[in-house]
Structure formats: C-alpha cells, structure tokens
PDB file of C-alpha atoms in Angstrom:
ATOM      1  CA  MET A   1      26.966  63.069  15.791  1.00  0.00           C
ATOM      2  CA  GLY A   2      29.557  60.545  15.008  1.00  0.00           C
ATOM      3  CA  ILE A   3      28.559  57.909  17.363  1.00  0.00           C
ATOM      4  CA  GLU A   4      24.644  58.324  16.292  1.00  0.00           C
ATOM      5  CA  LYS A   5      25.642  57.846  12.996  1.00  0.00           C
ATOM      6  CA  ILE A   6      27.732  54.894  13.526  1.00  0.00           C
ATOM      7  CA  VAL A   7      24.883  53.303  15.802  1.00  0.00           C
ATOM      8  CA  SER A   8      22.172  54.109  12.832  1.00  0.00           C
ATOM      9  CA  ASP A   9      24.426  52.545  10.494  1.00  0.00           C
ATOM     10  CA  LEU A  10      24.666  49.343  12.609  1.00  0.00           C
ATOM     11  CA  LYS A  11      20.965  49.189  12.977  1.00  0.00           C
ATOM     12  CA  GLY A  12      20.506  49.492   9.269  1.00  0.00           C
ATOM     13  CA  HIS A  13      23.014  46.662   8.780  1.00  0.00           C
ATOM     14  CA  LYS A  14      21.193  44.642  11.343  1.00  0.00           C
ATOM     15  CA  ASN A  15      17.863  45.074   9.600  1.00  0.00           C
ATOM     16  CA  ILE A  16      19.385  44.110   6.094  1.00  0.00           C
ATOM     17  CA  ASP A  17      20.996  40.992   7.860  1.00  0.00           C
ATOM     18  CA  LEU A  18      17.502  40.105   9.301  1.00  0.00           C
ATOM     19  CA  LYS A  19      15.745  40.289   6.015  1.00  0.00           C
ATOM     20  CA  LYS A  20      18.550  38.029   4.314  1.00  0.00           C
ATOM     21  CA  ARG A  21      18.147  35.668   6.859  1.00  0.00           C
ATOM     22  CA  LYS A  22      14.453  35.586   6.623  1.00  0.00           C
ATOM     23  CA  ARG A  23      14.568  34.970   2.616  1.00  0.00           C
ATOM     24  CA  ARG A  24      17.309  32.286   3.276  1.00  0.00           C
ATOM     25  CA  ARG A  25      15.167  30.426   5.958  1.00  0.00           C
ATOM     26  CA  LYS A  26      13.134  27.676   4.374  1.00  0.00           C
ATOM     27  CA  ILE A  27      10.061  26.252   5.598  1.00  0.00           C
ATOM     28  CA  VAL A  28      10.588  22.534   6.364  1.00  0.00           C
ATOM     29  CA  VAL A  29       7.791  20.276   5.142  1.00  0.00           C
ATOM     30  CA  SER A  30       7.574  16.845   6.319  1.00  0.00           C
ATOM     31  CA  ARG A  31       7.721  14.096   4.028  1.00  0.00           C
ATOM     32  CA  VAL A  32       4.459  12.911   4.943  1.00  0.00           C
ATOM     33  CA  GLN A  33       3.004  16.242   4.228  1.00  0.00           C
ATOM     34  CA  LYS A  34       4.672  15.879   0.610  1.00  0.00           C
ATOM     35  CA  LEU A  35       3.053  12.510   0.254  1.00  0.00           C
ATOM     36  CA  TYR A  36      -0.407  14.022   1.020  1.00  0.00           C
ATOM     37  CA  GLN A  37       0.031  16.697  -1.422  1.00  0.00           C
ATOM     38  CA  ILE A  38       1.411  14.920  -4.364  1.00  0.00           C
ATOM     39  CA  SER A  39      -1.232  12.178  -3.689  1.00  0.00           C
ATOM     40  CA  LYS A  40      -4.092  14.868  -3.853  1.00  0.00           C
ATOM     41  CA  GLN A  41      -2.475  15.941  -7.061  1.00  0.00           C
ATOM     42  CA  VAL A  42      -1.990  12.511  -8.654  1.00  0.00           C
ATOM     43  CA  PHE A  43      -5.524  11.197  -7.809  1.00  0.00           C
ATOM     44  CA  ALA A  44      -7.200  14.679  -8.344  1.00  0.00           C
ATOM     45  CA  ASN A  45      -9.208  13.078 -11.197  1.00  0.00           C
ATOM     46  CA  CYS A  46      -9.405   9.557  -9.951  1.00  0.00           C
ATOM     47  CA  GLU A  47     -11.881   7.170 -10.991  1.00  0.00           C
ATOM     48  CA  PRO A  48     -12.254   3.498 -10.527  1.00  0.00           C
ATOM     49  CA  GLY A  49     -10.104   1.612 -13.314  1.00  0.00           C
ATOM     50  CA  VAL A  50      -8.426   4.754 -14.371  1.00  0.00           C
ATOM     51  CA  VAL A  51      -4.602   4.484 -13.800  1.00  0.00           C
ATOM     52  CA  PRO A  52      -2.616   8.056 -13.313  1.00  0.00           C
ATOM     53  CA  SER A  53      -0.386   8.855 -16.037  1.00  0.00           C
ATOM     54  CA  PRO A  54       3.290   7.488 -16.073  1.00  0.00           C
ATOM     55  CA  GLU A  55       4.517  10.981 -15.178  1.00  0.00           C
ATOM     56  CA  ASN A  56       2.302  11.157 -11.958  1.00  0.00           C
ATOM     57  CA  ILE A  57       3.065   7.685 -11.065  1.00  0.00           C
ATOM     58  CA  GLY A  58       6.748   8.455 -11.057  1.00  0.00           C
ATOM     59  CA  ARG A  59       6.367  11.681  -8.954  1.00  0.00           C
ATOM     60  CA  LEU A  60       4.364   9.736  -6.277  1.00  0.00           C
ATOM     61  CA  LYS A  61       6.641   6.797  -6.350  1.00  0.00           C
ATOM     62  CA  ALA A  62       9.694   9.104  -5.897  1.00  0.00           C
ATOM     63  CA  VAL A  63       8.307  10.502  -2.696  1.00  0.00           C
ATOM     64  CA  LEU A  64       7.442   7.312  -1.233  1.00  0.00           C
ATOM     65  CA  ASP A  65      10.848   5.912  -2.079  1.00  0.00           C
ATOM     66  CA  LYS A  66      12.264   8.363   0.369  1.00  0.00           C
ATOM     67  CA  ILE A  67      10.181   8.071   3.183  1.00  0.00           C
ATOM     68  CA  THR A  68      11.194   5.744   6.349  1.00  0.00           C
ATOM     69  CA  GLU A  69       9.784   4.669   9.456  1.00  0.00           C
ATOM     70  CA  THR A  70      11.172   7.514  11.199  1.00  0.00           C
ATOM     71  CA  ASP A  71       9.363  10.077   8.891  1.00  0.00           C
ATOM     72  CA  VAL A  72       5.996   8.811  10.149  1.00  0.00           C
ATOM     73  CA  GLY A  73       7.048   8.374  13.887  1.00  0.00           C
ATOM     74  CA  LEU A  74       7.611   4.598  14.036  1.00  0.00           C
ATOM     75  CA  ARG A  75       9.920   2.478  16.050  1.00  0.00           C
ATOM     76  CA  SER A  76       9.987  -1.289  15.675  1.00  0.00           C
ATOM     77  CA  SER A  77      10.049  -1.532  19.411  1.00  0.00           C
ATOM     78  CA  MET A  78       6.482   0.008  19.577  1.00  0.00           C
ATOM     79  CA  PRO A  79       3.752  -2.360  20.927  1.00  0.00           C
ATOM     80  CA  TYR A  80       2.276  -2.663  17.470  1.00  0.00           C
ATOM     81  CA  PHE A  81       4.913  -5.038  16.414  1.00  0.00           C
ATOM     82  CA  LYS A  82       4.780  -7.446  19.213  1.00  0.00           C
ATOM     83  CA  SER A  83       2.455 -10.428  19.511  1.00  0.00           C
ATOM     84  CA  THR A  84       0.678 -10.849  22.620  1.00  0.00           C
ATOM     85  CA  VAL A  85      -1.779 -14.099  22.171  1.00  0.00           C
ATOM     86  CA  SER A  86       0.008 -17.333  21.226  1.00  0.00           C
ATOM     87  CA  HIS A  87      -2.966 -19.282  20.136  1.00  0.00           C
ATOM     88  CA  ARG A  88      -4.229 -17.343  17.244  1.00  0.00           C
ATOM     89  CA  PRO A  89      -2.674 -15.059  14.442  1.00  0.00           C
ATOM     90  CA  PRO A  90      -1.180 -11.880  15.681  1.00  0.00           C
ATOM     91  CA  LYS A  91      -3.209  -8.869  15.574  1.00  0.00           C
ATOM     92  CA  ILE A  92      -2.490  -6.258  12.734  1.00  0.00           C
ATOM     93  CA  THR A  93      -2.701  -2.749  13.572  1.00  0.00           C
ATOM     94  CA  TYR A  94      -3.595   0.191  11.025  1.00  0.00           C
ATOM     95  CA  LEU A  95      -2.632   3.569  11.414  1.00  0.00           C
ATOM     96  CA  HIS A  96      -5.087   5.749   9.484  1.00  0.00           C
ATOM     97  CA  ILE A  97      -3.444   8.985   8.059  1.00  0.00           C
ATOM     98  CA  HIS A  98      -5.870  10.308   5.482  1.00  0.00           C
ATOM     99  CA  GLU A  99      -8.924   9.345   3.521  1.00  0.00           C
ATOM    100  CA  CYS A 100     -11.138  11.240   0.933  1.00  0.00           C
ATOM    101  CA  ASP A 101     -13.394  10.402  -2.044  1.00  0.00           C
ATOM    102  CA  ASN A 102     -10.055  10.250  -4.123  1.00  0.00           C
ATOM    103  CA  PHE A 103      -7.391   8.311  -2.227  1.00  0.00           C
ATOM    104  CA  SER A 104      -6.313   7.002   0.991  1.00  0.00           C
ATOM    105  CA  ILE A 105      -3.083   6.769   3.134  1.00  0.00           C
ATOM    106  CA  GLY A 106      -2.356   4.553   5.933  1.00  0.00           C
ATOM    107  CA  ILE A 107       0.214   2.179   7.675  1.00  0.00           C
ATOM    108  CA  PHE A 108      -0.083  -1.609   8.384  1.00  0.00           C
ATOM    109  CA  CYS A 109       1.912  -2.422  11.175  1.00  0.00           C
ATOM    110  CA  LEU A 110       2.500  -6.261  11.453  1.00  0.00           C
ATOM    111  CA  PRO A 111       4.109  -8.418  14.346  1.00  0.00           C
ATOM    112  CA  PRO A 112       6.369 -11.399  13.159  1.00  0.00           C
ATOM    113  CA  LYS A 113       4.101 -14.256  11.558  1.00  0.00           C
ATOM    114  CA  ALA A 114       1.056 -11.983  11.046  1.00  0.00           C
ATOM    115  CA  VAL A 115      -0.526 -12.246   7.649  1.00  0.00           C
ATOM    116  CA  ILE A 116      -2.849 -10.090   5.508  1.00  0.00           C
ATOM    117  CA  PRO A 117      -4.871 -12.760   3.579  1.00  0.00           C
ATOM    118  CA  LEU A 118      -4.939 -12.891  -0.201  1.00  0.00           C
ATOM    119  CA  HIS A 119      -7.255  -9.806  -1.255  1.00  0.00           C
ATOM    120  CA  ASN A 120      -8.200  -7.839  -4.014  1.00  0.00           C
ATOM    121  CA  HIS A 121      -8.246  -3.826  -4.974  1.00  0.00           C
ATOM    122  CA  PRO A 122     -11.034  -3.510  -7.422  1.00  0.00           C
ATOM    123  CA  GLY A 123     -10.430  -0.660  -9.787  1.00  0.00           C
ATOM    124  CA  MET A 124      -7.430   0.697  -7.710  1.00  0.00           C
ATOM    125  CA  THR A 125      -4.054   1.722  -8.262  1.00  0.00           C
ATOM    126  CA  VAL A 126      -2.185   0.942  -5.000  1.00  0.00           C
ATOM    127  CA  PHE A 127       1.459   2.092  -3.995  1.00  0.00           C
ATOM    128  CA  SER A 128       2.893   0.112  -1.033  1.00  0.00           C
ATOM    129  CA  LYS A 129       6.368   1.028   0.725  1.00  0.00           C
ATOM    130  CA  LEU A 130       7.792  -1.508   3.237  1.00  0.00           C
ATOM    131  CA  LEU A 131       9.234   0.851   5.880  1.00  0.00           C
ATOM    132  CA  PHE A 132      11.109  -1.699   7.882  1.00  0.00           C
ATOM    133  CA  GLY A 133      11.340  -5.446   8.428  1.00  0.00           C
ATOM    134  CA  LYS A 134      11.074  -8.725   6.104  1.00  0.00           C
ATOM    135  CA  MET A 135       7.993 -10.014   4.710  1.00  0.00           C
ATOM    136  CA  HIS A 136       7.046 -12.453   1.984  1.00  0.00           C
ATOM    137  CA  ILE A 137       4.565 -11.321  -0.808  1.00  0.00           C
ATOM    138  CA  LYS A 138       2.336 -13.386  -2.989  1.00  0.00           C
ATOM    139  CA  SER A 139       0.362 -11.750  -5.725  1.00  0.00           C
ATOM    140  CA  TYR A 140      -1.676 -12.543  -8.813  1.00  0.00           C
ATOM    141  CA  ASP A 141      -3.553 -11.065 -11.835  1.00  0.00           C
ATOM    142  CA  TRP A 142      -6.490 -12.516 -13.527  1.00  0.00           C
ATOM    143  CA  ALA A 143      -5.981 -14.607 -16.459  1.00  0.00           C
ATOM    144  CA  ASP A 144      -9.342 -15.906 -17.005  1.00  0.00           C
ATOM    145  CA  ASN A 145      -9.284 -14.654 -20.452  1.00  0.00           C
ATOM    146  CA  LEU A 146      -7.219 -17.759 -21.335  1.00  0.00           C
ATOM    147  CA  LEU A 147     -10.316 -19.797 -20.517  1.00  0.00           C
ATOM    148  CA  PRO A 148     -12.655 -21.467 -23.324  1.00  0.00           C
ATOM    149  CA  GLU A 149     -15.842 -19.857 -23.381  1.00  0.00           C
ATOM    150  CA  SER A 150     -18.583 -21.177 -21.125  1.00  0.00           C
ATOM    151  CA  SER A 151     -16.009 -23.723 -19.479  1.00  0.00           C
ATOM    152  CA  THR A 152     -16.318 -24.697 -16.110  1.00  0.00           C
ATOM    153  CA  PRO A 153     -13.406 -26.024 -13.939  1.00  0.00           C
ATOM    154  CA  ASN A 154     -14.182 -29.759 -12.842  1.00  0.00           C
ATOM    155  CA  ALA A 155     -13.512 -30.127  -9.282  1.00  0.00           C
ATOM    156  CA  ASN A 156     -15.197 -31.179  -5.903  1.00  0.00           C
ATOM    157  CA  ILE A 157     -13.400 -29.013  -3.634  1.00  0.00           C
ATOM    158  CA  PHE A 158     -15.683 -25.892  -3.690  1.00  0.00           C
ATOM    159  CA  TYR A 159     -18.822 -26.003  -1.044  1.00  0.00           C
ATOM    160  CA  VAL A 160     -22.194 -25.928  -2.578  1.00  0.00           C
ATOM    161  CA  GLY A 161     -23.570 -22.681  -3.787  1.00  0.00           C
ATOM    162  CA  CYS A 162     -20.202 -20.869  -4.100  1.00  0.00           C
ATOM    163  CA  THR A 163     -18.908 -18.651  -6.924  1.00  0.00           C
ATOM    164  CA  GLY A 164     -16.492 -20.829  -9.216  1.00  0.00           C
ATOM    165  CA  PRO A 165     -12.781 -20.279  -9.081  1.00  0.00           C
ATOM    166  CA  ARG A 166     -11.135 -17.949 -11.396  1.00  0.00           C
ATOM    167  CA  LEU A 167      -7.889 -18.463 -13.308  1.00  0.00           C
ATOM    168  CA  ALA A 168      -5.041 -16.350 -12.215  1.00  0.00           C
ATOM    169  CA  LYS A 169      -1.338 -15.741 -12.951  1.00  0.00           C
ATOM    170  CA  LEU A 170       1.109 -15.610 -10.443  1.00  0.00           C
ATOM    171  CA  LYS A 171       2.922 -12.441 -10.444  1.00  0.00           C
ATOM    172  CA  VAL A 172       5.016 -12.247  -7.439  1.00  0.00           C
ATOM    173  CA  ASN A 173       6.192 -14.868  -5.014  1.00  0.00           C
ATOM    174  CA  SER A 174       9.204 -13.352  -3.132  1.00  0.00           C
ATOM    175  CA  GLU A 175      10.771 -12.027  -0.032  1.00  0.00           C
ATOM    176  CA  PHE A 176      11.452  -8.419   0.463  1.00  0.00           C
ATOM    177  CA  LYS A 177      13.482  -6.692   3.052  1.00  0.00           C
ATOM    178  CA  ALA A 178      13.583  -2.990   3.801  1.00  0.00           C
ATOM    179  CA  PRO A 179      15.037  -0.780   2.475  1.00  0.00           C
ATOM    180  CA  CYS A 180      13.367  -1.353  -0.733  1.00  0.00           C
ATOM    181  CA  LYS A 181      11.475   0.419  -3.760  1.00  0.00           C
ATOM    182  CA  THR A 182       8.008   1.089  -3.849  1.00  0.00           C
ATOM    183  CA  SER A 183       5.844  -1.568  -5.170  1.00  0.00           C
ATOM    184  CA  ILE A 184       2.647  -0.570  -7.445  1.00  0.00           C
ATOM    185  CA  LEU A 185      -0.288  -2.635  -8.613  1.00  0.00           C
ATOM    186  CA  TYR A 186      -2.913  -1.638 -11.069  1.00  0.00           C
ATOM    187  CA  PRO A 187      -6.536  -2.415 -11.632  1.00  0.00           C
ATOM    188  CA  ALA A 188      -5.523  -5.315 -14.230  1.00  0.00           C
ATOM    189  CA  ASP A 189      -1.736  -5.610 -13.662  1.00  0.00           C
ATOM    190  CA  GLY A 190       0.988  -5.717 -11.213  1.00  0.00           C
ATOM    191  CA  GLY A 191      -0.561  -8.252  -8.657  1.00  0.00           C
ATOM    192  CA  ASN A 192      -3.998  -6.805  -8.018  1.00  0.00           C
ATOM    193  CA  MET A 193      -4.705  -9.614  -5.562  1.00  0.00           C
ATOM    194  CA  HIS A 194      -2.082  -9.989  -2.961  1.00  0.00           C
ATOM    195  CA  CYS A 195      -1.007 -11.674   0.159  1.00  0.00           C
ATOM    196  CA  PHE A 196       1.582 -10.393   2.934  1.00  0.00           C
ATOM    197  CA  THR A 197       3.209 -12.593   5.583  1.00  0.00           C
ATOM    198  CA  ALA A 198       5.395 -10.907   8.083  1.00  0.00           C
ATOM    199  CA  MET A 199       8.785 -12.781   8.476  1.00  0.00           C
ATOM    200  CA  THR A 200       9.920 -10.083  11.114  1.00  0.00           C
ATOM    201  CA  ALA A 201       8.087  -7.158  12.628  1.00  0.00           C
ATOM    202  CA  CYS A 202       7.370  -4.929   9.650  1.00  0.00           C
ATOM    203  CA  ALA A 203       5.378  -1.810   8.549  1.00  0.00           C
ATOM    204  CA  ILE A 204       3.938  -1.167   5.365  1.00  0.00           C
ATOM    205  CA  LEU A 205       2.591   2.587   4.035  1.00  0.00           C
ATOM    206  CA  ASP A 206      -0.148   2.283   1.402  1.00  0.00           C
ATOM    207  CA  VAL A 207      -1.562   4.907  -0.723  1.00  0.00           C
ATOM    208  CA  LEU A 208      -4.700   3.492  -2.728  1.00  0.00           C
ATOM    209  CA  GLY A 209      -6.795   5.407  -5.317  1.00  0.00           C
ATOM    210  CA  PRO A 210      -9.686   5.339  -5.170  1.00  0.00           C
ATOM    211  CA  PRO A 211      -9.964   3.874  -1.780  1.00  0.00           C
ATOM    212  CA  TYR A 212     -12.284   1.115  -0.823  1.00  0.00           C
ATOM    213  CA  CYS A 213     -16.087   2.168  -0.949  1.00  0.00           C
ATOM    214  CA  ASP A 214     -18.628  -0.570  -0.222  1.00  0.00           C
ATOM    215  CA  PRO A 215     -21.579   1.446  -1.842  1.00  0.00           C
ATOM    216  CA  GLU A 216     -19.644   2.024  -4.850  1.00  0.00           C
ATOM    217  CA  GLY A 217     -18.893  -1.455  -5.326  1.00  0.00           C
ATOM    218  CA  ARG A 218     -15.279  -1.294  -4.321  1.00  0.00           C
ATOM    219  CA  HIS A 219     -15.111  -3.862  -1.284  1.00  0.00           C
ATOM    220  CA  CYS A 220     -12.332  -5.818  -0.130  1.00  0.00           C
ATOM    221  CA  GLN A 221     -12.762  -9.340  -1.384  1.00  0.00           C
ATOM    222  CA  TYR A 222     -10.739 -12.282   0.095  1.00  0.00           C
ATOM    223  CA  TYR A 223      -9.433 -15.504  -1.846  1.00  0.00           C
ATOM    224  CA  TYR A 224      -8.387 -19.022  -1.384  1.00  0.00           C
ATOM    225  CA  ASP A 225      -5.528 -20.147  -4.109  1.00  0.00           C
ATOM    226  CA  PHE A 226      -5.134 -23.413  -5.484  1.00  0.00           C
ATOM    227  CA  PRO A 227      -2.506 -25.054  -7.864  1.00  0.00           C
ATOM    228  CA  PHE A 228      -3.368 -25.095 -11.441  1.00  0.00           C
ATOM    229  CA  ALA A 229      -3.249 -29.020 -11.255  1.00  0.00           C
ATOM    230  CA  ASN A 230      -5.916 -29.176  -8.838  1.00  0.00           C
ATOM    231  CA  LEU A 231      -8.664 -28.412 -11.397  1.00  0.00           C
ATOM    232  CA  SER A 232      -9.096 -29.475 -14.891  1.00  0.00           C
ATOM    233  CA  VAL A 233     -10.870 -27.681 -17.631  1.00  0.00           C
ATOM    234  CA  ASP A 234     -11.960 -28.891 -21.064  1.00  0.00           C
ATOM    235  CA  GLY A 235     -10.185 -27.305 -23.732  1.00  0.00           C
ATOM    236  CA  LEU A 236      -7.438 -25.506 -21.359  1.00  0.00           C
ATOM    237  CA  SER A 237      -4.162 -27.279 -20.560  1.00  0.00           C
ATOM    238  CA  LYS A 238      -0.514 -25.851 -19.763  1.00  0.00           C
ATOM    239  CA  PRO A 239       2.810 -27.361 -20.122  1.00  0.00           C
ATOM    240  CA  GLU A 240       3.629 -28.817 -16.665  1.00  0.00           C
ATOM    241  CA  GLU A 241       6.776 -26.394 -16.224  1.00  0.00           C
ATOM    242  CA  GLN A 242       4.048 -23.484 -16.789  1.00  0.00           C
ATOM    243  CA  GLN A 243       1.635 -24.767 -14.400  1.00  0.00           C
ATOM    244  CA  SER A 244       3.352 -23.195 -11.342  1.00  0.00           C
ATOM    245  CA  GLU A 245       2.427 -19.989 -13.148  1.00  0.00           C
ATOM    246  CA  TYR A 246      -1.126 -20.358 -13.027  1.00  0.00           C
ATOM    247  CA  TRP A 247      -3.411 -20.730 -10.056  1.00  0.00           C
ATOM    248  CA  TRP A 248      -7.177 -20.754  -9.257  1.00  0.00           C
ATOM    249  CA  LEU A 249      -8.515 -18.266  -7.017  1.00  0.00           C
ATOM    250  CA  LYS A 250     -11.842 -18.750  -5.168  1.00  0.00           C
ATOM    251  CA  GLU A 251     -13.761 -16.127  -3.238  1.00  0.00           C
ATOM    252  CA  ARG A 252     -14.140 -16.605   0.515  1.00  0.00           C
ATOM    253  CA  GLU A 253     -15.509 -14.927   3.299  1.00  0.00           C
ATOM    254  CA  LYS A 254     -13.420 -12.332   5.524  1.00  0.00           C
ATOM    255  CA  PRO A 255     -11.155 -14.780   7.634  1.00  0.00           C
ATOM    256  CA  GLU A 256     -12.460 -15.326  11.219  1.00  0.00           C
ATOM    257  CA  ASP A 257      -9.045 -15.226  12.831  1.00  0.00           C
ATOM    258  CA  LEU A 258      -7.951 -12.089  11.017  1.00  0.00           C
ATOM    259  CA  THR A 259      -7.876  -9.107  13.574  1.00  0.00           C
ATOM    260  CA  VAL A 260      -7.116  -5.368  12.242  1.00  0.00           C
ATOM    261  CA  ALA A 261      -7.176  -2.810  14.890  1.00  0.00           C
ATOM    262  CA  GLY A 262      -7.294   0.824  14.215  1.00  0.00           C
ATOM    263  CA  ALA A 263      -4.693   3.250  16.076  1.00  0.00           C
ATOM    264  CA  LEU A 264      -4.082   6.854  16.068  1.00  0.00           C
ATOM    265  CA  TYR A 265      -1.411   8.184  13.819  1.00  0.00           C
ATOM    266  CA  ARG A 266       1.099  10.129  15.808  1.00  0.00           C
ATOM    267  CA  GLY A 267       3.550  11.076  13.235  1.00  0.00           C
ATOM    268  CA  PRO A 268       3.973  14.541  11.910  1.00  0.00           C
ATOM    269  CA  ASN A 269       0.849  16.480  11.553  1.00  0.00           C
ATOM    270  CA  LEU A 270      -0.643  17.082   8.262  1.00  0.00           C
ATOM    271  CA  VAL A 271      -2.150  20.512   6.784  1.00  0.00           C
ATOM    272  CA  PHE A 272      -4.855  19.620   4.781  1.00  0.00           C
ATOM    273  CA  LYS A 273      -5.455  22.352   2.122  1.00  0.00           C
TER     274      LYS A 273
END
C-alpha cells in the first residue's frame, strides 16, 4: 500500500505540474499577425479622408516599428532584389499580404536603382516601414490654397488638352536607411504625394487605409514635378530662398517603363478573424 500511495502521489504531482506548464505556456503570435489585428481595429470605421485617432495611429506605428525583414520572411539575397535587365528600369515586386474594404497590407521589393514614381494616395492614411536597405524619398503636400483665385500658371511646357499644374509644397527630400522609424502620411499632410528611389536593394512594408479603389475614385495618379521658378502666376511670388520649397505637380499617365509584378507572400501565415 505504501508503494501504491507513493506512485499515486507522484501521478498527482505530475498532473499538477502539467497543468502549471500549460498555464505558463504562451501562444506565440507573429508580428505580422499582430499587424493585421491592429490594422483591423484601427481602420474598422475607415472612410476616405478620415484619419484614425492619435491613439490608434500610435498603436499601429508601435507594431510596425518593431517589424523586420525576417518577420515577413524576406532576405536581401532573394531574386526580387536583383536587376535582370540592364536597358530599362528594374522590375519592382509587390507581395500582397491582405486587402479588404477598409485597409491593405503589402510589401514593395525594389532592386538597386528601382523607382516608384511620384504618385498620390487620395483620402488615405498610409504607414510605410523601410524593412532594410537605403532609399531616397521625395514627397509633397498640396499648397494651391496659396494661389490667387482664378489664376493660371503661365508656361508652355505642358501638352495641349492636359490638366493644369497644381502648386505643392516639398515635405521630404531625404535619404533613409534601415533600421528607421515608420513614416506616416495623411490625406492632406505628411507628404501625400511621394516618390521612392532605391539606392540599394530595399523593401517597404505598406499599410493603407482605405486602399485604392477605382470605382470609388481612389485611383493611383502619377505626376511630373517642376521647380517653382519654371512657371509664373500673376499675383503669386515667393522669395528666392523659399522657391525650393514649392514645386508644380502635373498629372501624367502611368509611366510606360514602370513594371510592378505581383508575387506570393511567403512569410508567416495569417489567421483572418
């Protein structure tokens, strides 16, 4: 009986230990899963032009700031980041992670010298995280509220029948190298129109809310940019030292040499719930 009691006591202790270990065991949630869950909450009531609250922006930014290329299954040695054709701009690869009516998540993979031309994000709040590499970013916000009423820039550099240029203010014109903090742009501030130029192979993780949607008028518009001094407007002038801050943006068709190819996202799996 003594041996049976000892064995019984040991089994009891073993069961207790197993229960304790199960309680202590934590389910590991990937950072990409956390990004999806937070994005779903932040953009739950997303509408064009509506900016999430500062608290929600901070929550999403905090998750993005911690994400690295390894968290999304990327390595700089992957074929996405190598140029294969020398006589035209390098191909850009887009890894689609998720898209719904409220937001989208994806990664742009750029070989050295690849360019995402100057484009807009109508009515959107956009979070961009440079995962690795070095790139130059140039961005603008509209400033045509400074133009005199019924004014038209005087210039002959635009083709017949095109929409006239709009005045914009330069927001960012700098080089960025990973690791760096997440950048955020808003519908009317923060550099809503921007251009990316890869100085080395690099990857950018983007969260957009709401996403592009042609039927709802949120399509990607591309632009040329021209120095302020190239055009004149009656009643509008800027001191010479301020002219570099202002540029004219002119709508253009999607550049013919821009190639963006879709590819499967092969990072940690997501649970959509």
